[in-house]
mmCIF file of C-alpha atoms in Angstrom:
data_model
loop_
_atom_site.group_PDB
_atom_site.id
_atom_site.type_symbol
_atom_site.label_atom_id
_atom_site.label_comp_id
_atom_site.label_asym_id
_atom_site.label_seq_id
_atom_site.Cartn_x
_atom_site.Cartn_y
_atom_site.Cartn_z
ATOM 1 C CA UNK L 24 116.956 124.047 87.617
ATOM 2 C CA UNK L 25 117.632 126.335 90.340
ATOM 3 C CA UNK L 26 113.739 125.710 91.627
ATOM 4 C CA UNK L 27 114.136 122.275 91.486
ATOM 5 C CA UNK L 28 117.658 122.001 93.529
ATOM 6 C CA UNK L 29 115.854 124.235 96.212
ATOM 7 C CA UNK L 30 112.857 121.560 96.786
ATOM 8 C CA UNK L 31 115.722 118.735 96.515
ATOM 9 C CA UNK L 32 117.959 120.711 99.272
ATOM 10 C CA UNK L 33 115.895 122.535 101.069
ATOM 11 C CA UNK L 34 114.956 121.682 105.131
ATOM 12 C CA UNK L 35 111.307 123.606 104.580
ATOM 13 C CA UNK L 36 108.706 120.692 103.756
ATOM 14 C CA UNK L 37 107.493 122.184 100.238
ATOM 15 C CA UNK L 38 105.023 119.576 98.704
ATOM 16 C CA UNK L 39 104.192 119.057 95.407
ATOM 17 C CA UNK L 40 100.577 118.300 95.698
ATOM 18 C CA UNK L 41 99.205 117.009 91.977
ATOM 19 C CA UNK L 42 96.391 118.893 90.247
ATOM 20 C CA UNK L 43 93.808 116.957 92.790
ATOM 21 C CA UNK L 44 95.985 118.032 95.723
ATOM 22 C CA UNK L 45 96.998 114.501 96.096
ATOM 23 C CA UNK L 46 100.210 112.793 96.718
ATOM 24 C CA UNK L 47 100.914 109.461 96.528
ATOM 25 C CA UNK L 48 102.182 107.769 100.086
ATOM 26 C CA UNK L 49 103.826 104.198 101.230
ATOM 27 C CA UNK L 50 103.005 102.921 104.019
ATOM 28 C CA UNK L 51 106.099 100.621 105.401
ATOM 29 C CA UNK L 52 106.499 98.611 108.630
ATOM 30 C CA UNK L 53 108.797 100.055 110.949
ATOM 31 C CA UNK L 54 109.916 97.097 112.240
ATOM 32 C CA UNK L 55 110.342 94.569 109.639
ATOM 33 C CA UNK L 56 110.786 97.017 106.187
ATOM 34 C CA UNK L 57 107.731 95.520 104.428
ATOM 35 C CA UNK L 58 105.941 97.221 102.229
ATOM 36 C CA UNK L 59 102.391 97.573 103.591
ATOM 37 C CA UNK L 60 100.155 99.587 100.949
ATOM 38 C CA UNK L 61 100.101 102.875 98.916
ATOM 39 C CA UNK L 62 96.947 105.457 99.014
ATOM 40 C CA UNK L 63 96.922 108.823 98.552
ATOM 41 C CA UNK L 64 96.746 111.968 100.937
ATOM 42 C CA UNK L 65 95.705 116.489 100.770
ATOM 43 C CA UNK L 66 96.776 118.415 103.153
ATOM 44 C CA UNK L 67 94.382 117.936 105.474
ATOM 45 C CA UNK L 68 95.207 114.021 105.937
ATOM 46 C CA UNK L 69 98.525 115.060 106.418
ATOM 47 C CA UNK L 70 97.866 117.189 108.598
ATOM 48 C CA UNK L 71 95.186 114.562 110.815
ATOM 49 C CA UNK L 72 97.648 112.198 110.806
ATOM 50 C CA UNK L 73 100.922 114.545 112.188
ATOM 51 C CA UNK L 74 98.205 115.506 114.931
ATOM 52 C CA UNK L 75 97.002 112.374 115.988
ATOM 53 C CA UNK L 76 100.360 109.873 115.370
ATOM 54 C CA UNK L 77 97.630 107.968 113.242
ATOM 55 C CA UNK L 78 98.206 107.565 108.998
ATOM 56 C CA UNK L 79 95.018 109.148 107.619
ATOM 57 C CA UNK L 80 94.241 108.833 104.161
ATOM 58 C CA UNK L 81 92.240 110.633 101.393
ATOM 59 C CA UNK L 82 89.927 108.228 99.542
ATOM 60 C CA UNK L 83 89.689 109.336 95.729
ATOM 61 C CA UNK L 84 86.682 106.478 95.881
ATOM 62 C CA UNK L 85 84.873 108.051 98.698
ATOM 63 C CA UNK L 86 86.045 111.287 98.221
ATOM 64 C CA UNK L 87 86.703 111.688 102.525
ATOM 65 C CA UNK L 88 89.705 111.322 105.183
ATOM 66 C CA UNK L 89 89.811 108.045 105.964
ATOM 67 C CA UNK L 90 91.706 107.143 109.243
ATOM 68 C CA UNK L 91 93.529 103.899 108.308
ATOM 69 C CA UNK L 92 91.767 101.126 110.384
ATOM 70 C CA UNK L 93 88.608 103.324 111.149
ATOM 71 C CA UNK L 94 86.398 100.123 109.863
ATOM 72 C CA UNK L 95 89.220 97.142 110.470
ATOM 73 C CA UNK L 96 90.620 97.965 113.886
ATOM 74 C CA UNK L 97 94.066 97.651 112.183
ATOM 75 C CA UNK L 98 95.380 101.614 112.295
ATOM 76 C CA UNK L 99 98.975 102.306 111.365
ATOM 77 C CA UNK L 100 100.919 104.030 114.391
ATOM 78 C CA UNK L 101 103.280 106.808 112.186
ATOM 79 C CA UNK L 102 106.904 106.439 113.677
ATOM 80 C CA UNK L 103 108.279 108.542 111.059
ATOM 81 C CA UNK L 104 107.685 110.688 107.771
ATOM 82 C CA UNK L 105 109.971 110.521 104.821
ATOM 83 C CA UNK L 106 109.339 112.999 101.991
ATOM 84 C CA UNK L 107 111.191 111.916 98.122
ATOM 85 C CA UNK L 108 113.423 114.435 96.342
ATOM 86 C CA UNK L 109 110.842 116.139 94.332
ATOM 87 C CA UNK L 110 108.739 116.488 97.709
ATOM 88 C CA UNK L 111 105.682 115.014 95.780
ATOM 89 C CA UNK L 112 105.632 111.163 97.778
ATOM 90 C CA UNK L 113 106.004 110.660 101.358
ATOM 91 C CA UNK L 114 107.240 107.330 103.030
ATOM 92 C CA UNK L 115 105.413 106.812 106.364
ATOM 93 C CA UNK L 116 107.289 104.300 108.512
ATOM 94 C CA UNK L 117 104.524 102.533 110.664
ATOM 95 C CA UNK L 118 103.951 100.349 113.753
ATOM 96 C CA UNK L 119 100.806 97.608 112.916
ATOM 97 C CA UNK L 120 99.124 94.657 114.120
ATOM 98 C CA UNK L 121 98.554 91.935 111.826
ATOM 99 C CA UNK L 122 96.523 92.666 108.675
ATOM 100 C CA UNK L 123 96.816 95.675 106.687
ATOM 101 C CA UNK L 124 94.917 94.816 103.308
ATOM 102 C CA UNK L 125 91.263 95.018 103.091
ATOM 103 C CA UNK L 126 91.757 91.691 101.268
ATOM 104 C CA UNK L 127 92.890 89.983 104.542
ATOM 105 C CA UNK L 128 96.478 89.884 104.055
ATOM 106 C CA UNK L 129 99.355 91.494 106.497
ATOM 107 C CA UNK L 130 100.221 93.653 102.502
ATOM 108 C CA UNK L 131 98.436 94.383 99.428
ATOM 109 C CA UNK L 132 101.708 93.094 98.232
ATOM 110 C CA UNK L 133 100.341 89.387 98.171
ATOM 111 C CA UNK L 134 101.028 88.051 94.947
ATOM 112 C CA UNK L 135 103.938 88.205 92.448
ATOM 113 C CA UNK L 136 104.547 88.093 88.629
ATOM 114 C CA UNK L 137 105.483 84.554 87.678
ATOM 115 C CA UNK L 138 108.726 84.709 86.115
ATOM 116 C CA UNK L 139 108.342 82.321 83.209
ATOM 117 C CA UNK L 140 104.995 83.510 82.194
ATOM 118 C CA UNK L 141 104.337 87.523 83.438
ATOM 119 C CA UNK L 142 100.652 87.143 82.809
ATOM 120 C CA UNK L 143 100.214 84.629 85.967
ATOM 121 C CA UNK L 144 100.231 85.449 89.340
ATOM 122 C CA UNK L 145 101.535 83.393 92.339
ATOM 123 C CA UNK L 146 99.878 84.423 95.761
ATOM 124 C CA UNK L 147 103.156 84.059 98.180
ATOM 125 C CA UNK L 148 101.328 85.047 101.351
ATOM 126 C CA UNK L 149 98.601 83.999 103.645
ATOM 127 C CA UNK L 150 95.416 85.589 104.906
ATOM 128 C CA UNK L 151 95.859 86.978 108.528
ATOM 129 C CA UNK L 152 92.159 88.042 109.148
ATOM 130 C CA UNK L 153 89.341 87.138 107.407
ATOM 131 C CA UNK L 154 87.795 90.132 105.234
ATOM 132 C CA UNK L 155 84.114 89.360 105.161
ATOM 133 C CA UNK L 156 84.466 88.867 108.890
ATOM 134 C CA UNK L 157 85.994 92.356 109.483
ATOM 135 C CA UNK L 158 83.908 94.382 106.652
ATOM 136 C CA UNK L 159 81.021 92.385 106.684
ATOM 137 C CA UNK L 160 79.604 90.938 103.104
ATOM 138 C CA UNK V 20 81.802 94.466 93.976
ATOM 139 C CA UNK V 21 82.258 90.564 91.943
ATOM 140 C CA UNK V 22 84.703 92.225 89.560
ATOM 141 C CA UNK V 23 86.592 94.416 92.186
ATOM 142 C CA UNK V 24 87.302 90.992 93.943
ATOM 143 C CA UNK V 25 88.262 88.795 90.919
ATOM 144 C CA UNK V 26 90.990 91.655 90.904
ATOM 145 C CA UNK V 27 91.879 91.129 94.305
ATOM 146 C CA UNK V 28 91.777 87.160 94.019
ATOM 147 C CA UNK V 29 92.365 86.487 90.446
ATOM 148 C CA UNK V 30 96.154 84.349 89.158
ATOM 149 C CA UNK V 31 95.465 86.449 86.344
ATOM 150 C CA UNK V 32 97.698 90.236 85.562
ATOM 151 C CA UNK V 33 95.378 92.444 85.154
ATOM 152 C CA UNK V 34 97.070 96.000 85.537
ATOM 153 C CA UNK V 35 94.396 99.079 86.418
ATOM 154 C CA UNK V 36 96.527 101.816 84.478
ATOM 155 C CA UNK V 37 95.280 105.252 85.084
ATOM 156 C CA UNK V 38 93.528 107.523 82.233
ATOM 157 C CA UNK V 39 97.286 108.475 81.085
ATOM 158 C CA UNK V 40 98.006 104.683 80.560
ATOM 159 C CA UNK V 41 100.374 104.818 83.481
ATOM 160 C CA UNK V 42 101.010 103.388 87.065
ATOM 161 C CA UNK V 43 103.143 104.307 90.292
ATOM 162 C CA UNK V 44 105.715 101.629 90.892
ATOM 163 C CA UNK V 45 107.801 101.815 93.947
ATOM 164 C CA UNK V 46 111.126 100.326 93.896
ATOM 165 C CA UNK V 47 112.518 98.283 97.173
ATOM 166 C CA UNK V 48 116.719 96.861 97.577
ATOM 167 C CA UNK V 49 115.884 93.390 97.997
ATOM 168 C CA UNK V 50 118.248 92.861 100.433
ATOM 169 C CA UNK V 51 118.092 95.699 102.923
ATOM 170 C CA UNK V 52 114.272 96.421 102.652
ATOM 171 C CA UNK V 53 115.237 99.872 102.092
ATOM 172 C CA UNK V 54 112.112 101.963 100.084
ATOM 173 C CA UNK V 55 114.537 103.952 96.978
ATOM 174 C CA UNK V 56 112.393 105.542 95.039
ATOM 175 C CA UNK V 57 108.646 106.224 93.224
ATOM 176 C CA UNK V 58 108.363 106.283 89.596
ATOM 177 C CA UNK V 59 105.469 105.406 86.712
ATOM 178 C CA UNK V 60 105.349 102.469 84.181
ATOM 179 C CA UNK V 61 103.655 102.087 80.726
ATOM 180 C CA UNK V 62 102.190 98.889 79.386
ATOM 181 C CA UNK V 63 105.595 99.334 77.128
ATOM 182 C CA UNK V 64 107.915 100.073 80.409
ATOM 183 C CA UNK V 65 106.918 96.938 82.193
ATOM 184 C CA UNK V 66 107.208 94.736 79.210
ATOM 185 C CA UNK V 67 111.096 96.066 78.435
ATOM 186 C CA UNK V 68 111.666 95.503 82.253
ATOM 187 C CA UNK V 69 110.429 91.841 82.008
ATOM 188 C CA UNK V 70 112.403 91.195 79.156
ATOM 189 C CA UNK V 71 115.593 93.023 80.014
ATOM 190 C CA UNK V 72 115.639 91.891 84.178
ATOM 191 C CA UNK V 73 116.348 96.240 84.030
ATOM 192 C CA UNK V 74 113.945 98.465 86.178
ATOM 193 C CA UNK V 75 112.702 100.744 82.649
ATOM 194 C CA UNK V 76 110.358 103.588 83.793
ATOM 195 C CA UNK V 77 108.406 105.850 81.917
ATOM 196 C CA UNK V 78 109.366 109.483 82.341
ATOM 197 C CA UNK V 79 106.158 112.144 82.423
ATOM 198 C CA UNK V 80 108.236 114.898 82.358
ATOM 199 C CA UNK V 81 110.538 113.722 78.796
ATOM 200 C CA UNK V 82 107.437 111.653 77.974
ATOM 201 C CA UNK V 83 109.696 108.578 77.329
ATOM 202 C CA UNK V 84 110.650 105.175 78.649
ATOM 203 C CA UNK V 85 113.886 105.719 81.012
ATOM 204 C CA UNK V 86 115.723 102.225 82.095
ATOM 205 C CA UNK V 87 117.034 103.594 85.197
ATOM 206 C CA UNK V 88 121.020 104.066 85.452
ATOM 207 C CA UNK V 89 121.265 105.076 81.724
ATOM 208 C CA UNK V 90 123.194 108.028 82.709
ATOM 209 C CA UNK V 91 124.425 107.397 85.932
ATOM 210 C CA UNK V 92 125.206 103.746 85.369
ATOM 211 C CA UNK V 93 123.217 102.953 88.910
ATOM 212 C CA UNK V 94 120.890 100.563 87.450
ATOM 213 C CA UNK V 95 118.282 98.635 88.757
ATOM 214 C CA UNK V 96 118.074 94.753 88.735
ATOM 215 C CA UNK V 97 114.654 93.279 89.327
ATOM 216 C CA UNK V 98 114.351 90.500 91.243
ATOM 217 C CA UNK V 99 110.807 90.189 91.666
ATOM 218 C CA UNK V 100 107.898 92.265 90.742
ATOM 219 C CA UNK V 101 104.581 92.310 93.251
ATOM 220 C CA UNK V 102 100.877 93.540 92.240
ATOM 221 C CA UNK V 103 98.728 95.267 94.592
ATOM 222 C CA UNK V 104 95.214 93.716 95.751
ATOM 223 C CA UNK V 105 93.422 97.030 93.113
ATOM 224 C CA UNK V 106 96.459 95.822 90.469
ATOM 225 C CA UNK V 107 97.095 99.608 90.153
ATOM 226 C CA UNK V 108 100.617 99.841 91.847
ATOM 227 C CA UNK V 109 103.526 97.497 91.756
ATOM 228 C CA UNK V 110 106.223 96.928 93.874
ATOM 229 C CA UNK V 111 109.934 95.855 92.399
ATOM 230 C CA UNK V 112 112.321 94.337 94.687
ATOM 231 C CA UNK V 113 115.605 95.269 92.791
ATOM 232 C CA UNK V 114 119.356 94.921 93.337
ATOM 233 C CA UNK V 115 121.285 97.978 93.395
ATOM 234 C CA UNK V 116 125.124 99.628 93.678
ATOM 235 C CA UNK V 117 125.160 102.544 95.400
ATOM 236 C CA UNK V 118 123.549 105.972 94.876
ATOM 237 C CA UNK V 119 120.290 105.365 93.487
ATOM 238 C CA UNK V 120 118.710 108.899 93.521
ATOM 239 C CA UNK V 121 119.918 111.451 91.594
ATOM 240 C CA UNK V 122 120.533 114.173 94.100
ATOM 241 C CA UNK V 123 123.273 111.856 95.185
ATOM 242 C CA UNK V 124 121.937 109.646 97.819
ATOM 243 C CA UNK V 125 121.278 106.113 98.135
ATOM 244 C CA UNK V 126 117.301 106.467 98.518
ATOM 245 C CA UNK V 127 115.189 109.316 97.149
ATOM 246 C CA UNK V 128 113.608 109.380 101.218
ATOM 247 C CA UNK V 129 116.730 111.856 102.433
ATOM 248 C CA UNK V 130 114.583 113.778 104.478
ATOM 249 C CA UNK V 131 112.507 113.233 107.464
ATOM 250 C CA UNK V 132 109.745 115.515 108.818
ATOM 251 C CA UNK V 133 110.483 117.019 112.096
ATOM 252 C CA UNK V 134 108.695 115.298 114.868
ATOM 253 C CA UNK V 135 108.526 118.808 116.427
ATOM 254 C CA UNK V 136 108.060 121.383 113.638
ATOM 255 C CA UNK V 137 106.973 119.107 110.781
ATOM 256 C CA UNK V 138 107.663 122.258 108.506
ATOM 257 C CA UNK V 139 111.163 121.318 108.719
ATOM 258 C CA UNK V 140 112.391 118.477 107.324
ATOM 259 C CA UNK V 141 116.118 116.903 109.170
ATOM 260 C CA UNK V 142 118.560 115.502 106.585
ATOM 261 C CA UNK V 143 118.640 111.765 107.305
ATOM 262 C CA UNK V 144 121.233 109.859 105.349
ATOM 263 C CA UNK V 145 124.538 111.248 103.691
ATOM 264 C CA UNK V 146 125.404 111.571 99.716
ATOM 265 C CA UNK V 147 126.685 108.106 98.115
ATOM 266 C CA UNK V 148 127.644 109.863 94.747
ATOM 267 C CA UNK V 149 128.435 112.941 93.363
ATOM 268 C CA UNK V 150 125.671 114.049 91.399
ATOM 269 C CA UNK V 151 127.168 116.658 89.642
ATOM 270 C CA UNK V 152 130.289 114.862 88.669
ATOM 271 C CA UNK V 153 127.963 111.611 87.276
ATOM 272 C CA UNK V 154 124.993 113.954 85.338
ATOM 273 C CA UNK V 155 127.163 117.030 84.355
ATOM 274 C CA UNK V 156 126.184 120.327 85.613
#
């Protein structure tokens, strides 16, 4: 217990990097509170992104840093840097443009459960770029 | 790529659960915006969410479902549940008293990372709740 108050208490960033070296990260508008995405970041995208002001990812697909927006144009300004109790999620408050989902949408939050029947989906939000545009086909 | 966008576009729930059957959820106050706290669901955590309107998590460290605020009586009432565009993370949009984390505070994000030494993290919100007089010691 007494390990676990200290990285609860503590002012020394001590992260809890998984067995990957990966921690799981929101990404959240600065201005308006919404919830933007979730990906995943080592050290070393910390790191890039405290240097450069810009959120940098790891991609456990690619296996490689990705600056956010590298391919899209839309990059995440970092305003601020939240770390959880257990130190093992961070909470980047961001400044965007519109579009922050690969699908084309401002969130990857774009659809919701239904709340009569859980296994249907109801999109409640609208494109703001076109993907195949952006990414190509 | 076809099946990695009926994912993205489908009406349809169909939840990516990582090899331990489990995904990150993050949980949001519906009314201020404010990010609370991370935490995993089971197939058998979301279901007894649905069904109960409770936030239920599943706990990796007891290895058991958890409905949030069974000991500290700060539960969690879901107002809306969102997917992500890979279905592997959801986002719950909950009502809450106050004191959500159980170090005490209102959000598990306490702590911000020093703009100038980001080794040092600056205390960002103040205690809601006594931990130690709600969990025992």
């Amino acid at each position: 217990m007494a390990e676990k108050k200290t990285i609860e208490e503590t002012d020394e960033l001590t992260l809890q990097f998984d067995s990957n070296g990966l921690l799981p990260v929101i990404a959240q508008d600065a201005d308006t509170g919404q919830v933007l995405m979730t990906a995943y970041m080592n050290k070393e995208a910390l790191a890039q992104t405290i240097e450069t002001g810009f959120a940098t990812y790891f991609s456990r697909s690619r296996k490689k840093l990705w600056k956010k927006g590298e391919k899209s144009g839309h990059f995440q300004r970092v305003k601020q840097i939240l770390v959880d109790c257990d130190q093992d999620c961070l909470l980047l408050k961001v400044s965007v443009d519109a579009g922050q989902c690969h699908a084309g949408y401002q969130s990857c939050f774009y659809r919701e459960l239904d709340k009569t029947n859980p296994q249907k989906l109801n999109l409640i939000a609208k494109k703001t770029f076109n993907p195949e545009e952006t990414y190509g086909k």
